[in-house]
PDB file of C-alpha atoms and ligand atoms in Angstrom:
ATOM      1  CA  MET A1254     -80.215 -19.784-107.038  1.00  0.00           C
ATOM      2  CA  ALA A1255     -81.997 -16.486-106.349  1.00  0.00           C
ATOM      3  CA  ASP A1256     -82.565 -14.147-109.294  1.00  0.00           C
ATOM      4  CA  LYS A1257     -82.536 -10.322-109.282  1.00  0.00           C
ATOM      5  CA  GLU A1258     -85.859 -10.072-107.477  1.00  0.00           C
ATOM      6  CA  GLY A1259     -84.696 -12.558-104.925  1.00  0.00           C
ATOM      7  CA  VAL A1260     -87.236 -15.113-106.071  1.00  0.00           C
ATOM      8  CA  LYS A1261     -85.993 -18.645-106.174  1.00  0.00           C
ATOM      9  CA  ARG A1262     -86.717 -20.109-109.607  1.00  0.00           C
ATOM     10  CA  GLU A1263     -86.184 -23.686-110.503  1.00  0.00           C
ATOM     11  CA  ALA A1264     -85.976 -24.997-113.993  1.00  0.00           C
ATOM     12  CA  VAL A1265     -89.074 -27.033-114.663  1.00  0.00           C
ATOM     13  CA  LYS A1266     -88.782 -29.490-117.503  1.00  0.00           C
ATOM     14  CA  VAL A1267     -91.943 -29.524-119.586  1.00  0.00           C
ATOM     15  CA  ASP A1268     -92.526 -32.596-121.737  1.00  0.00           C
ATOM     16  CA  LYS A1269     -93.089 -32.189-125.457  1.00  0.00           C
ATOM     17  CA  ASN A1270     -95.757 -34.028-127.374  1.00  0.00           C
ATOM     18  CA  TYR A1271     -95.407 -34.226-131.159  1.00  0.00           C
ATOM     19  CA  TYR A1272     -98.628 -36.202-131.690  1.00  0.00           C
ATOM     20  CA  THR A1273     -96.802 -38.201-134.336  1.00  0.00           C
ATOM     21  CA  ASP A1274     -99.885 -40.373-134.880  1.00  0.00           C
ATOM     22  CA  VAL A1275    -102.175 -37.383-135.582  1.00  0.00           C
ATOM     23  CA  PRO A1276    -102.280 -36.216-139.244  1.00  0.00           C
ATOM     24  CA  PHE A1277    -101.567 -32.559-140.045  1.00  0.00           C
ATOM     25  CA  LYS A1278    -104.769 -30.640-139.346  1.00  0.00           C
ATOM     26  CA  THR A1279    -104.837 -27.719-141.767  1.00  0.00           C
ATOM     27  CA  ASN A1280    -104.291 -29.285-145.185  1.00  0.00           C
ATOM     28  CA  GLY A1281    -107.799 -28.700-146.526  1.00  0.00           C
ATOM     29  CA  ASN A1282    -108.144 -30.836-149.647  1.00  0.00           C
ATOM     30  CA  PHE A1283    -104.716 -29.994-151.062  1.00  0.00           C
ATOM     31  CA  HIS A1284    -102.056 -32.702-151.223  1.00  0.00           C
ATOM     32  CA  VAL A1285     -99.085 -30.649-150.032  1.00  0.00           C
ATOM     33  CA  LYS A1286     -98.612 -30.047-146.323  1.00  0.00           C
ATOM     34  CA  GLY A1287     -98.982 -26.451-145.213  1.00  0.00           C
ATOM     35  CA  ALA A1288    -100.003 -25.232-148.675  1.00  0.00           C
ATOM     36  CA  ALA A1289    -103.808 -25.171-148.391  1.00  0.00           C
ATOM     37  CA  ASN A1290    -103.889 -21.399-147.987  1.00  0.00           C
ATOM     38  CA  LEU A1291    -101.512 -20.586-150.842  1.00  0.00           C
ATOM     39  CA  ASP A1292    -102.659 -19.191-154.172  1.00  0.00           C
ATOM     40  CA  TRP A1293    -103.244 -21.028-157.462  1.00  0.00           C
ATOM     41  CA  GLY A1294     -99.783 -20.367-158.886  1.00  0.00           C
ATOM     42  CA  MET A1295     -97.997 -21.665-155.804  1.00  0.00           C
ATOM     43  CA  LYS A1296    -100.208 -24.738-155.781  1.00  0.00           C
ATOM     44  CA  LYS A1297     -99.521 -25.405-159.466  1.00  0.00           C
ATOM     45  CA  HIS A1298     -95.754 -25.258-158.894  1.00  0.00           C
ATOM     46  CA  LEU A1299     -96.059 -27.516-155.837  1.00  0.00           C
ATOM     47  CA  THR A1300     -98.106 -29.950-157.921  1.00  0.00           C
ATOM     48  CA  ASN A1301     -95.284 -30.013-160.479  1.00  0.00           C
ATOM     49  CA  ILE A1302     -93.095 -31.218-157.591  1.00  0.00           C
ATOM     50  CA  PHE A1303     -95.379 -33.425-155.473  1.00  0.00           C
ATOM     51  CA  ASN A1304     -97.377 -36.048-157.340  1.00  0.00           C
ATOM     52  CA  PRO A1305    -101.060 -35.421-156.522  1.00  0.00           C
ATOM     53  CA  LYS A1306    -101.777 -39.168-156.289  1.00  0.00           C
ATOM     54  CA  SER A1307     -99.062 -40.186-153.832  1.00  0.00           C
ATOM     55  CA  GLY A1308     -98.413 -36.695-152.445  1.00  0.00           C
ATOM     56  CA  ASN A1309     -94.717 -37.519-152.761  1.00  0.00           C
ATOM     57  CA  THR A1310     -91.708 -36.746-154.930  1.00  0.00           C
ATOM     58  CA  VAL A1311     -88.422 -38.152-156.165  1.00  0.00           C
ATOM     59  CA  MET A1312     -86.114 -35.197-156.678  1.00  0.00           C
ATOM     60  CA  PHE A1313     -82.818 -35.852-158.390  1.00  0.00           C
ATOM     61  CA  ALA A1314     -80.132 -33.500-157.050  1.00  0.00           C
ATOM     62  CA  PHE A1315     -77.209 -32.772-159.342  1.00  0.00           C
ATOM     63  CA  ASP A1316     -76.426 -29.233-158.227  1.00  0.00           C
ATOM     64  CA  HIS A1317     -73.201 -30.351-156.501  1.00  0.00           C
ATOM     65  CA  GLY A1318     -71.046 -28.515-159.043  1.00  0.00           C
ATOM     66  CA  TYR A1319     -72.081 -25.182-157.525  1.00  0.00           C
ATOM     67  CA  PHE A1320     -69.597 -25.775-154.722  1.00  0.00           C
ATOM     68  CA  MET A1321     -67.925 -29.157-155.369  1.00  0.00           C
ATOM     69  CA  GLY A1322     -66.987 -28.823-159.032  1.00  0.00           C
ATOM     70  CA  SER A1323     -67.144 -31.976-161.137  1.00  0.00           C
ATOM     71  CA  VAL A1324     -67.720 -34.650-158.496  1.00  0.00           C
ATOM     72  CA  SER A1325     -67.509 -38.333-159.422  1.00  0.00           C
ATOM     73  CA  GLY A1326     -70.530 -39.340-161.409  1.00  0.00           C
ATOM     74  CA  LEU A1327     -71.362 -35.825-162.593  1.00  0.00           C
ATOM     75  CA  GLU A1328     -68.451 -35.304-164.959  1.00  0.00           C
ATOM     76  CA  ARG A1329     -70.749 -35.308-168.011  1.00  0.00           C
ATOM     77  CA  LEU A1330     -74.190 -33.922-167.227  1.00  0.00           C
ATOM     78  CA  ASP A1331     -75.057 -33.932-170.923  1.00  0.00           C
ATOM     79  CA  ILE A1332     -74.733 -37.738-170.950  1.00  0.00           C
ATOM     80  CA  LEU A1333     -76.185 -38.590-167.530  1.00  0.00           C
ATOM     81  CA  ILE A1334     -79.232 -36.363-167.205  1.00  0.00           C
ATOM     82  CA  PRO A1335     -81.104 -37.432-170.374  1.00  0.00           C
ATOM     83  CA  GLN A1336     -80.919 -41.041-169.115  1.00  0.00           C
ATOM     84  CA  LEU A1337     -82.478 -40.138-165.773  1.00  0.00           C
ATOM     85  CA  ILE A1338     -85.143 -37.565-166.596  1.00  0.00           C
ATOM     86  CA  ASP A1339     -87.937 -40.079-167.178  1.00  0.00           C
ATOM     87  CA  HIS A1340     -87.179 -41.852-163.892  1.00  0.00           C
ATOM     88  CA  VAL A1341     -87.563 -38.942-161.444  1.00  0.00           C
ATOM     89  CA  ASP A1342     -90.117 -36.212-160.732  1.00  0.00           C
ATOM     90  CA  VAL A1343     -87.909 -33.155-160.278  1.00  0.00           C
ATOM     91  CA  LEU A1344     -84.461 -32.024-161.392  1.00  0.00           C
ATOM     92  CA  MET A1345     -82.601 -30.043-158.733  1.00  0.00           C
ATOM     93  CA  ALA A1346     -79.857 -28.125-160.477  1.00  0.00           C
ATOM     94  CA  THR A1347     -78.102 -24.849-161.169  1.00  0.00           C
ATOM     95  CA  ARG A1348     -79.210 -22.649-164.048  1.00  0.00           C
ATOM     96  CA  GLY A1349     -75.820 -23.216-165.686  1.00  0.00           C
ATOM     97  CA  ALA A1350     -76.247 -26.983-165.711  1.00  0.00           C
ATOM     98  CA  LEU A1351     -79.835 -26.798-166.928  1.00  0.00           C
ATOM     99  CA  ARG A1352     -79.227 -24.307-169.727  1.00  0.00           C
ATOM    100  CA  THR A1353     -76.120 -26.018-171.056  1.00  0.00           C
ATOM    101  CA  CYS A1354     -76.794 -29.734-170.559  1.00  0.00           C
ATOM    102  CA  VAL A1355     -80.546 -30.373-170.386  1.00  0.00           C
ATOM    103  CA  LYS A1356     -82.869 -29.882-173.350  1.00  0.00           C
ATOM    104  CA  PRO A1357     -86.012 -27.980-172.307  1.00  0.00           C
ATOM    105  CA  ASN A1358     -88.367 -30.558-173.829  1.00  0.00           C
ATOM    106  CA  PHE A1359     -89.130 -32.467-170.625  1.00  0.00           C
ATOM    107  CA  ARG A1360     -92.152 -32.339-168.360  1.00  0.00           C
ATOM    108  CA  LYS A1361     -90.699 -32.588-164.891  1.00  0.00           C
ATOM    109  CA  GLY A1362     -90.403 -30.131-162.035  1.00  0.00           C
ATOM    110  CA  ILE A1363     -87.400 -27.882-161.586  1.00  0.00           C
ATOM    111  CA  ALA A1364     -85.828 -27.033-158.233  1.00  0.00           C
ATOM    112  CA  LEU A1365     -83.471 -24.231-159.149  1.00  0.00           C
ATOM    113  CA  ARG A1366     -80.398 -23.700-156.980  1.00  0.00           C
ATOM    114  CA  VAL A1367     -80.306 -19.944-156.304  1.00  0.00           C
ATOM    115  CA  SER A1368     -77.646 -19.617-153.596  1.00  0.00           C
ATOM    116  CA  ALA A1369     -73.867 -19.839-154.028  1.00  0.00           C
ATOM    117  CA  GLY A1370     -70.636 -18.498-152.612  1.00  0.00           C
ATOM    118  CA  SER A1371     -68.777 -21.420-151.112  1.00  0.00           C
ATOM    119  CA  SER A1372     -66.412 -24.010-152.517  1.00  0.00           C
ATOM    120  CA  MET A1373     -64.773 -27.155-151.232  1.00  0.00           C
ATOM    121  CA  ILE A1374     -61.509 -25.300-150.631  1.00  0.00           C
ATOM    122  CA  ASN A1375     -63.132 -22.885-148.161  1.00  0.00           C
ATOM    123  CA  ASP A1376     -62.782 -23.740-144.484  1.00  0.00           C
ATOM    124  CA  ASP A1377     -66.225 -22.374-143.777  1.00  0.00           C
ATOM    125  CA  LEU A1378     -68.836 -23.222-146.400  1.00  0.00           C
ATOM    126  CA  SER A1379     -71.577 -21.315-144.649  1.00  0.00           C
ATOM    127  CA  HIS A1380     -71.222 -17.916-146.325  1.00  0.00           C
ATOM    128  CA  GLU A1381     -73.377 -17.677-149.406  1.00  0.00           C
ATOM    129  CA  LEU A1382     -75.378 -15.095-151.292  1.00  0.00           C
ATOM    130  CA  VAL A1383     -78.401 -15.132-153.572  1.00  0.00           C
ATOM    131  CA  SER A1384     -76.893 -15.811-156.986  1.00  0.00           C
ATOM    132  CA  VAL A1385     -79.957 -15.915-159.246  1.00  0.00           C
ATOM    133  CA  ASP A1386     -82.418 -13.075-159.515  1.00  0.00           C
ATOM    134  CA  ILE A1387     -86.118 -13.738-159.543  1.00  0.00           C
ATOM    135  CA  GLU A1388     -86.542 -12.712-163.207  1.00  0.00           C
ATOM    136  CA  ASP A1389     -84.108 -15.396-164.322  1.00  0.00           C
ATOM    137  CA  ALA A1390     -85.819 -17.989-162.112  1.00  0.00           C
ATOM    138  CA  ILE A1391     -89.089 -17.080-163.864  1.00  0.00           C
ATOM    139  CA  ARG A1392     -87.386 -17.370-167.271  1.00  0.00           C
ATOM    140  CA  MET A1393     -86.174 -20.846-166.249  1.00  0.00           C
ATOM    141  CA  ASN A1394     -89.742 -21.788-165.268  1.00  0.00           C
ATOM    142  CA  ALA A1395     -88.500 -22.817-161.823  1.00  0.00           C
ATOM    143  CA  ASP A1396     -91.019 -24.680-159.659  1.00  0.00           C
ATOM    144  CA  CYS A1397     -89.096 -23.861-156.518  1.00  0.00           C
ATOM    145  CA  LEU A1398     -86.038 -21.861-155.481  1.00  0.00           C
ATOM    146  CA  ALA A1399     -83.435 -23.784-153.475  1.00  0.00           C
ATOM    147  CA  VAL A1400     -81.462 -21.879-150.830  1.00  0.00           C
ATOM    148  CA  GLN A1401     -78.776 -23.310-148.556  1.00  0.00           C
ATOM    149  CA  THR A1402     -79.486 -22.481-144.908  1.00  0.00           C
ATOM    150  CA  PHE A1403     -76.829 -22.722-142.223  1.00  0.00           C
ATOM    151  CA  ILE A1404     -78.412 -22.672-138.783  1.00  0.00           C
ATOM    152  CA  GLY A1405     -75.834 -22.576-136.003  1.00  0.00           C
ATOM    153  CA  ALA A1406     -72.914 -21.911-138.358  1.00  0.00           C
ATOM    154  CA  GLY A1407     -70.816 -18.792-138.964  1.00  0.00           C
ATOM    155  CA  GLY A1408     -72.947 -17.793-141.923  1.00  0.00           C
ATOM    156  CA  GLN A1409     -76.293 -18.139-140.146  1.00  0.00           C
ATOM    157  CA  LEU A1410     -77.268 -14.485-140.405  1.00  0.00           C
ATOM    158  CA  SER A1411     -76.406 -14.144-144.081  1.00  0.00           C
ATOM    159  CA  SER A1412     -78.079 -17.413-144.974  1.00  0.00           C
ATOM    160  CA  ILE A1413     -81.266 -16.364-143.179  1.00  0.00           C
ATOM    161  CA  ASP A1414     -81.008 -13.064-145.058  1.00  0.00           C
ATOM    162  CA  ASN A1415     -80.649 -14.997-148.349  1.00  0.00           C
ATOM    163  CA  LEU A1416     -83.530 -17.289-147.476  1.00  0.00           C
ATOM    164  CA  SER A1417     -85.800 -14.374-146.557  1.00  0.00           C
ATOM    165  CA  LYS A1418     -84.954 -12.465-149.750  1.00  0.00           C
ATOM    166  CA  VAL A1419     -85.710 -15.517-151.873  1.00  0.00           C
ATOM    167  CA  ILE A1420     -88.979 -16.244-150.030  1.00  0.00           C
ATOM    168  CA  ASN A1421     -90.050 -12.611-150.484  1.00  0.00           C
ATOM    169  CA  ALA A1422     -89.182 -12.606-154.201  1.00  0.00           C
ATOM    170  CA  GLY A1423     -90.816 -16.025-154.715  1.00  0.00           C
ATOM    171  CA  ALA A1424     -93.972 -14.838-152.948  1.00  0.00           C
ATOM    172  CA  ARG A1425     -94.276 -11.910-155.393  1.00  0.00           C
ATOM    173  CA  TYR A1426     -94.455 -14.343-158.331  1.00  0.00           C
ATOM    174  CA  SER A1427     -95.963 -17.406-156.648  1.00  0.00           C
ATOM    175  CA  ILE A1428     -92.802 -19.524-156.756  1.00  0.00           C
ATOM    176  CA  PRO A1429     -92.237 -21.728-153.698  1.00  0.00           C
ATOM    177  CA  THR A1430     -88.927 -21.809-151.808  1.00  0.00           C
ATOM    178  CA  LEU A1431     -87.031 -24.950-150.841  1.00  0.00           C
ATOM    179  CA  GLY A1432     -84.917 -24.419-147.724  1.00  0.00           C
ATOM    180  CA  VAL A1433     -81.916 -26.756-147.773  1.00  0.00           C
ATOM    181  CA  ILE A1434     -80.683 -27.440-144.257  1.00  0.00           C
ATOM    182  CA  ALA A1435     -76.900 -27.581-144.350  1.00  0.00           C
ATOM    183  CA  VAL A1436     -74.950 -29.456-141.708  1.00  0.00           C
ATOM    184  CA  GLY A1437     -71.381 -28.307-141.083  1.00  0.00           C
ATOM    185  CA  LYS A1438     -68.722 -30.996-140.778  1.00  0.00           C
ATOM    186  CA  ASP A1439     -68.390 -30.421-137.025  1.00  0.00           C
ATOM    187  CA  MET A1440     -72.129 -30.445-136.400  1.00  0.00           C
ATOM    188  CA  GLU A1441     -74.130 -33.400-135.176  1.00  0.00           C
ATOM    189  CA  ARG A1442     -76.969 -34.872-137.194  1.00  0.00           C
ATOM    190  CA  THR A1443     -79.340 -35.155-134.252  1.00  0.00           C
ATOM    191  CA  SER A1444     -83.091 -34.784-134.097  1.00  0.00           C
ATOM    192  CA  GLN A1445     -82.527 -31.913-131.669  1.00  0.00           C
ATOM    193  CA  TYR A1446     -80.616 -29.996-134.359  1.00  0.00           C
ATOM    194  CA  PHE A1447     -82.970 -30.902-137.204  1.00  0.00           C
ATOM    195  CA  LYS A1448     -86.054 -29.961-135.156  1.00  0.00           C
ATOM    196  CA  LEU A1449     -84.516 -26.555-134.543  1.00  0.00           C
ATOM    197  CA  ALA A1450     -83.328 -25.943-138.091  1.00  0.00           C
ATOM    198  CA  THR A1451     -86.375 -27.256-139.974  1.00  0.00           C
ATOM    199  CA  ARG A1452     -88.778 -25.338-137.778  1.00  0.00           C
ATOM    200  CA  ILE A1453     -86.855 -22.077-138.097  1.00  0.00           C
ATOM    201  CA  VAL A1454     -86.745 -22.381-141.882  1.00  0.00           C
ATOM    202  CA  ALA A1455     -90.447 -23.300-142.126  1.00  0.00           C
ATOM    203  CA  GLU A1456     -91.495 -20.427-139.877  1.00  0.00           C
ATOM    204  CA  LEU A1457     -89.453 -18.024-141.998  1.00  0.00           C
ATOM    205  CA  GLY A1458     -91.716 -19.056-144.876  1.00  0.00           C
ATOM    206  CA  ALA A1459     -90.024 -21.868-146.825  1.00  0.00           C
ATOM    207  CA  ASN A1460     -92.602 -24.099-148.519  1.00  0.00           C
ATOM    208  CA  ILE A1461     -90.477 -27.260-148.669  1.00  0.00           C
ATOM    209  CA  ILE A1462     -87.530 -28.323-146.510  1.00  0.00           C
ATOM    210  CA  LYS A1463     -84.688 -30.584-147.455  1.00  0.00           C
ATOM    211  CA  THR A1464     -82.903 -32.205-144.557  1.00  0.00           C
ATOM    212  CA  TYR A1465     -81.243 -35.456-143.480  1.00  0.00           C
ATOM    213  CA  TYR A1466     -82.737 -38.552-141.929  1.00  0.00           C
ATOM    214  CA  CYS A1467     -82.034 -38.931-138.190  1.00  0.00           C
ATOM    215  CA  ASP A1468     -83.312 -40.770-135.108  1.00  0.00           C
ATOM    216  CA  ASP A1469     -86.805 -39.644-134.050  1.00  0.00           C
ATOM    217  CA  PHE A1470     -87.344 -38.435-137.594  1.00  0.00           C
ATOM    218  CA  ASP A1471     -91.131 -38.712-137.160  1.00  0.00           C
ATOM    219  CA  GLU A1472     -90.916 -35.986-134.507  1.00  0.00           C
ATOM    220  CA  VAL A1473     -88.901 -33.724-136.816  1.00  0.00           C
ATOM    221  CA  VAL A1474     -91.602 -34.199-139.464  1.00  0.00           C
ATOM    222  CA  ALA A1475     -94.506 -33.718-137.052  1.00  0.00           C
ATOM    223  CA  ALA A1476     -93.132 -30.408-135.778  1.00  0.00           C
ATOM    224  CA  CYS A1477     -92.510 -29.035-139.269  1.00  0.00           C
ATOM    225  CA  PRO A1478     -95.595 -27.503-140.935  1.00  0.00           C
ATOM    226  CA  VAL A1479     -94.331 -27.980-144.511  1.00  0.00           C
ATOM    227  CA  PRO A1480     -93.209 -31.130-146.379  1.00  0.00           C
ATOM    228  CA  ILE A1481     -89.761 -32.532-145.711  1.00  0.00           C
ATOM    229  CA  VAL A1482     -87.725 -34.218-148.431  1.00  0.00           C
ATOM    230  CA  VAL A1483     -84.681 -36.182-147.354  1.00  0.00           C
ATOM    231  CA  ALA A1484     -81.195 -35.681-148.789  1.00  0.00           C
ATOM    232  CA  GLY A1485     -79.256 -38.771-149.745  1.00  0.00           C
ATOM    233  CA  GLY A1486     -75.876 -37.603-148.493  1.00  0.00           C
ATOM    234  CA  LYS A1487     -72.627 -39.449-149.116  1.00  0.00           C
ATOM    235  CA  LYS A1488     -72.698 -42.646-151.145  1.00  0.00           C
ATOM    236  CA  LEU A1489     -73.926 -45.676-149.219  1.00  0.00           C
ATOM    237  CA  THR A1490     -74.383 -49.210-150.479  1.00  0.00           C
ATOM    238  CA  GLU A1491     -77.531 -49.451-152.604  1.00  0.00           C
ATOM    239  CA  LYS A1492     -79.130 -51.610-149.902  1.00  0.00           C
ATOM    240  CA  ASP A1493     -78.411 -49.074-147.152  1.00  0.00           C
ATOM    241  CA  ALA A1494     -79.592 -46.175-149.311  1.00  0.00           C
ATOM    242  CA  LEU A1495     -82.911 -47.962-149.933  1.00  0.00           C
ATOM    243  CA  THR A1496     -83.290 -48.602-146.210  1.00  0.00           C
ATOM    244  CA  MET A1497     -82.610 -44.953-145.442  1.00  0.00           C
ATOM    245  CA  ALA A1498     -85.203 -43.959-148.053  1.00  0.00           C
ATOM    246  CA  TYR A1499     -87.754 -46.386-146.634  1.00  0.00           C
ATOM    247  CA  LYS A1500     -87.217 -45.239-143.045  1.00  0.00           C
ATOM    248  CA  SER A1501     -87.544 -41.618-144.179  1.00  0.00           C
ATOM    249  CA  MET A1502     -90.905 -42.297-145.831  1.00  0.00           C
ATOM    250  CA  LEU A1503     -92.037 -44.311-142.825  1.00  0.00           C
ATOM    251  CA  GLY A1504     -91.130 -41.328-140.644  1.00  0.00           C
ATOM    252  CA  GLY A1505     -93.332 -39.028-142.728  1.00  0.00           C
ATOM    253  CA  ALA A1506     -90.993 -37.593-145.373  1.00  0.00           C
ATOM    254  CA  ARG A1507     -92.797 -36.634-148.586  1.00  0.00           C
ATOM    255  CA  GLY A1508     -89.945 -37.787-150.755  1.00  0.00           C
ATOM    256  CA  LEU A1509     -86.243 -37.976-151.352  1.00  0.00           C
ATOM    257  CA  ASP A1510     -83.965 -35.362-152.856  1.00  0.00           C
ATOM    258  CA  MET A1511     -81.144 -37.677-153.719  1.00  0.00           C
ATOM    259  CA  GLY A1512     -77.931 -37.131-155.596  1.00  0.00           C
ATOM    260  CA  ARG A1513     -74.837 -39.250-154.983  1.00  0.00           C
ATOM    261  CA  ASN A1514     -76.772 -42.375-154.018  1.00  0.00           C
ATOM    262  CA  ILE A1515     -78.269 -42.275-157.497  1.00  0.00           C
ATOM    263  CA  PHE A1516     -75.551 -40.891-159.757  1.00  0.00           C
ATOM    264  CA  GLN A1517     -72.619 -42.629-158.026  1.00  0.00           C
ATOM    265  CA  SER A1518     -74.410 -45.980-158.150  1.00  0.00           C
ATOM    266  CA  LYS A1519     -73.297 -48.426-160.811  1.00  0.00           C
ATOM    267  CA  TYR A1520     -76.983 -48.487-161.786  1.00  0.00           C
ATOM    268  CA  PRO A1521     -78.231 -44.883-161.583  1.00  0.00           C
ATOM    269  CA  VAL A1522     -81.434 -45.416-163.568  1.00  0.00           C
ATOM    270  CA  LEU A1523     -82.407 -48.595-161.731  1.00  0.00           C
ATOM    271  CA  MET A1524     -81.588 -46.970-158.418  1.00  0.00           C
ATOM    272  CA  ALA A1525     -83.859 -44.013-159.281  1.00  0.00           C
ATOM    273  CA  ASP A1526     -86.611 -46.501-160.180  1.00  0.00           C
ATOM    274  CA  ALA A1527     -86.151 -48.404-156.912  1.00  0.00           C
ATOM    275  CA  ILE A1528     -86.358 -45.153-154.919  1.00  0.00           C
ATOM    276  CA  GLY A1529     -89.511 -44.294-156.881  1.00  0.00           C
ATOM    277  CA  LYS A1530     -91.085 -47.597-155.833  1.00  0.00           C
ATOM    278  CA  ILE A1531     -90.558 -46.704-152.173  1.00  0.00           C
ATOM    279  CA  VAL A1532     -91.702 -43.111-152.587  1.00  0.00           C
ATOM    280  CA  HIS A1533     -94.779 -43.628-154.779  1.00  0.00           C
ATOM    281  CA  ASN A1534     -95.710 -47.305-154.511  1.00  0.00           C
ATOM    282  CA  LYS A1535     -95.232 -47.979-150.802  1.00  0.00           C
ATOM    283  CA  TYR A1536     -92.521 -50.602-151.372  1.00  0.00           C
ATOM    284  CA  THR A1537     -90.548 -51.629-148.305  1.00  0.00           C
ATOM    285  CA  ASP A1538     -86.756 -51.441-148.494  1.00  0.00           C
ATOM    286  CA  LYS A1539     -86.672 -55.222-148.878  1.00  0.00           C
ATOM    287  CA  GLU A1540     -89.122 -55.119-151.806  1.00  0.00           C
ATOM    288  CA  ALA A1541     -87.222 -52.280-153.444  1.00  0.00           C
ATOM    289  CA  TRP A1542     -83.944 -54.181-153.008  1.00  0.00           C
ATOM    290  CA  GLU A1543     -85.492 -57.259-154.651  1.00  0.00           C
ATOM    291  CA  PHE A1544     -86.872 -55.050-157.438  1.00  0.00           C
ATOM    292  CA  LEU A1545     -83.407 -53.566-157.994  1.00  0.00           C
ATOM    293  CA  ASN A1546     -81.724 -56.966-158.086  1.00  0.00           C
ATOM    294  CA  ASP A1547     -84.298 -58.397-160.501  1.00  0.00           C
ATOM    295  CA  LYS A1548     -83.814 -55.426-162.820  1.00  0.00           C
ATOM    296  CA  ILE A1549     -80.023 -55.735-162.642  1.00  0.00           C
ATOM    297  CA  LYS A1550     -80.245 -59.447-163.406  1.00  0.00           C
ATOM    298  CA  ASN A1551     -82.572 -58.840-166.383  1.00  0.00           C
ATOM    299  CA  SER A1552     -80.394 -56.039-167.717  1.00  0.00           C
ATOM    300  CA  GLY A1553     -77.496 -58.488-167.964  1.00  0.00           C
ATOM    301  CA  LYS A1554     -75.045 -55.871-166.561  1.00  0.00           C
TER     302      LYS A1554
HETATM  303  C1  LIG B2624     -75.976 -29.501-151.182  1.00  0.00           C
HETATM  304  C2  LIG B2624     -77.245 -30.015-151.724  1.00  0.00           C
HETATM  305  C3  LIG B2624     -77.162 -31.023-152.723  1.00  0.00           C
HETATM  306  O1  LIG B2624     -78.070 -30.836-153.737  1.00  0.00           O
HETATM  307  C4  LIG B2624     -77.535 -32.312-152.121  1.00  0.00           C
HETATM  308  O2  LIG B2624     -77.247 -32.437-150.764  1.00  0.00           O
HETATM  309  C5  LIG B2624     -76.892 -33.374-152.824  1.00  0.00           C
HETATM  310  O3  LIG B2624     -77.557 -34.525-152.684  1.00  0.00           O
HETATM  311  P1  LIG B2624     -76.827 -35.757-152.056  1.00  0.00           P
HETATM  312  O4  LIG B2624     -76.410 -35.349-150.679  1.00  0.00           O
HETATM  313  O5  LIG B2624     -77.904 -36.787-152.060  1.00  0.00           O
HETATM  314  O6  LIG B2624     -75.676 -36.111-152.934  1.00  0.00           O
HETATM  315  O7  LIG B2624     -78.312 -29.633-151.381  1.00  0.00           O
HETATM  316  O8  LIG B2624     -76.179 -29.070-149.924  1.00  0.00           O
END
């Protein structure tokens, strides 16, 4: 078809190359992707999240109450969380849950949920605001600030506004931002979508991205200049959850940020340990499954 100038243009498809076998080039000697040029404070917080030996992390997400209320498994945070703290690297939670149900005498990272505004009875969950100011995040000693980001949804503009405000505030005090890619119920979990969303959020300045596992996950990771941690999502069988975790790590994830597949398991602590074996000790899913079964057998439960 001729355009305004009468020149016939044809769409030319240009192939993409993610160089999935080529390591990230600008890491310097720091263990967190994309963070080599950040300052000391940022690097210290990132080191509280990503183990400097493995470069990876097991984040335990129990911030569901901020929009789902008391979901199954999280009815009593005061009972559950003390059991799990020693088995994960980072607690991802709201300030309300942390202040009321978790004693401050633990030495793990904190991913503080700082966006809110939706609830399960909304039709559209994509409209949020920044609910925690930077001074309170500093008082909580947060190692990163977690913001829900809805790319392609009704609330895209406001969530990018929230994300940008949090990144700007975090940058003033050297606190990294974790961009949480949200997927609406009508949206597809394709690599095409995750490549778009993760890249947008990284280019806006997020230091860590949480997203879902998908086909061609290694390409999503390769095109994203900051570390990706994978969300667990709805409860799967333990075996399937371990396989998803293993495939994520194989695809280049730097950890898991898992909630329901840990706290809705009959064996939350052992499940957290099994995930840790995959994340930090290079276990395959089969090895982690055997580890889990051995531990269950020995526990007599
Ligand atoms: C909500 C979140 C939650 O923290 C997270 O997704 C919950 O983890 P899981 O899906 O593994 O239960 O970020 O968007």
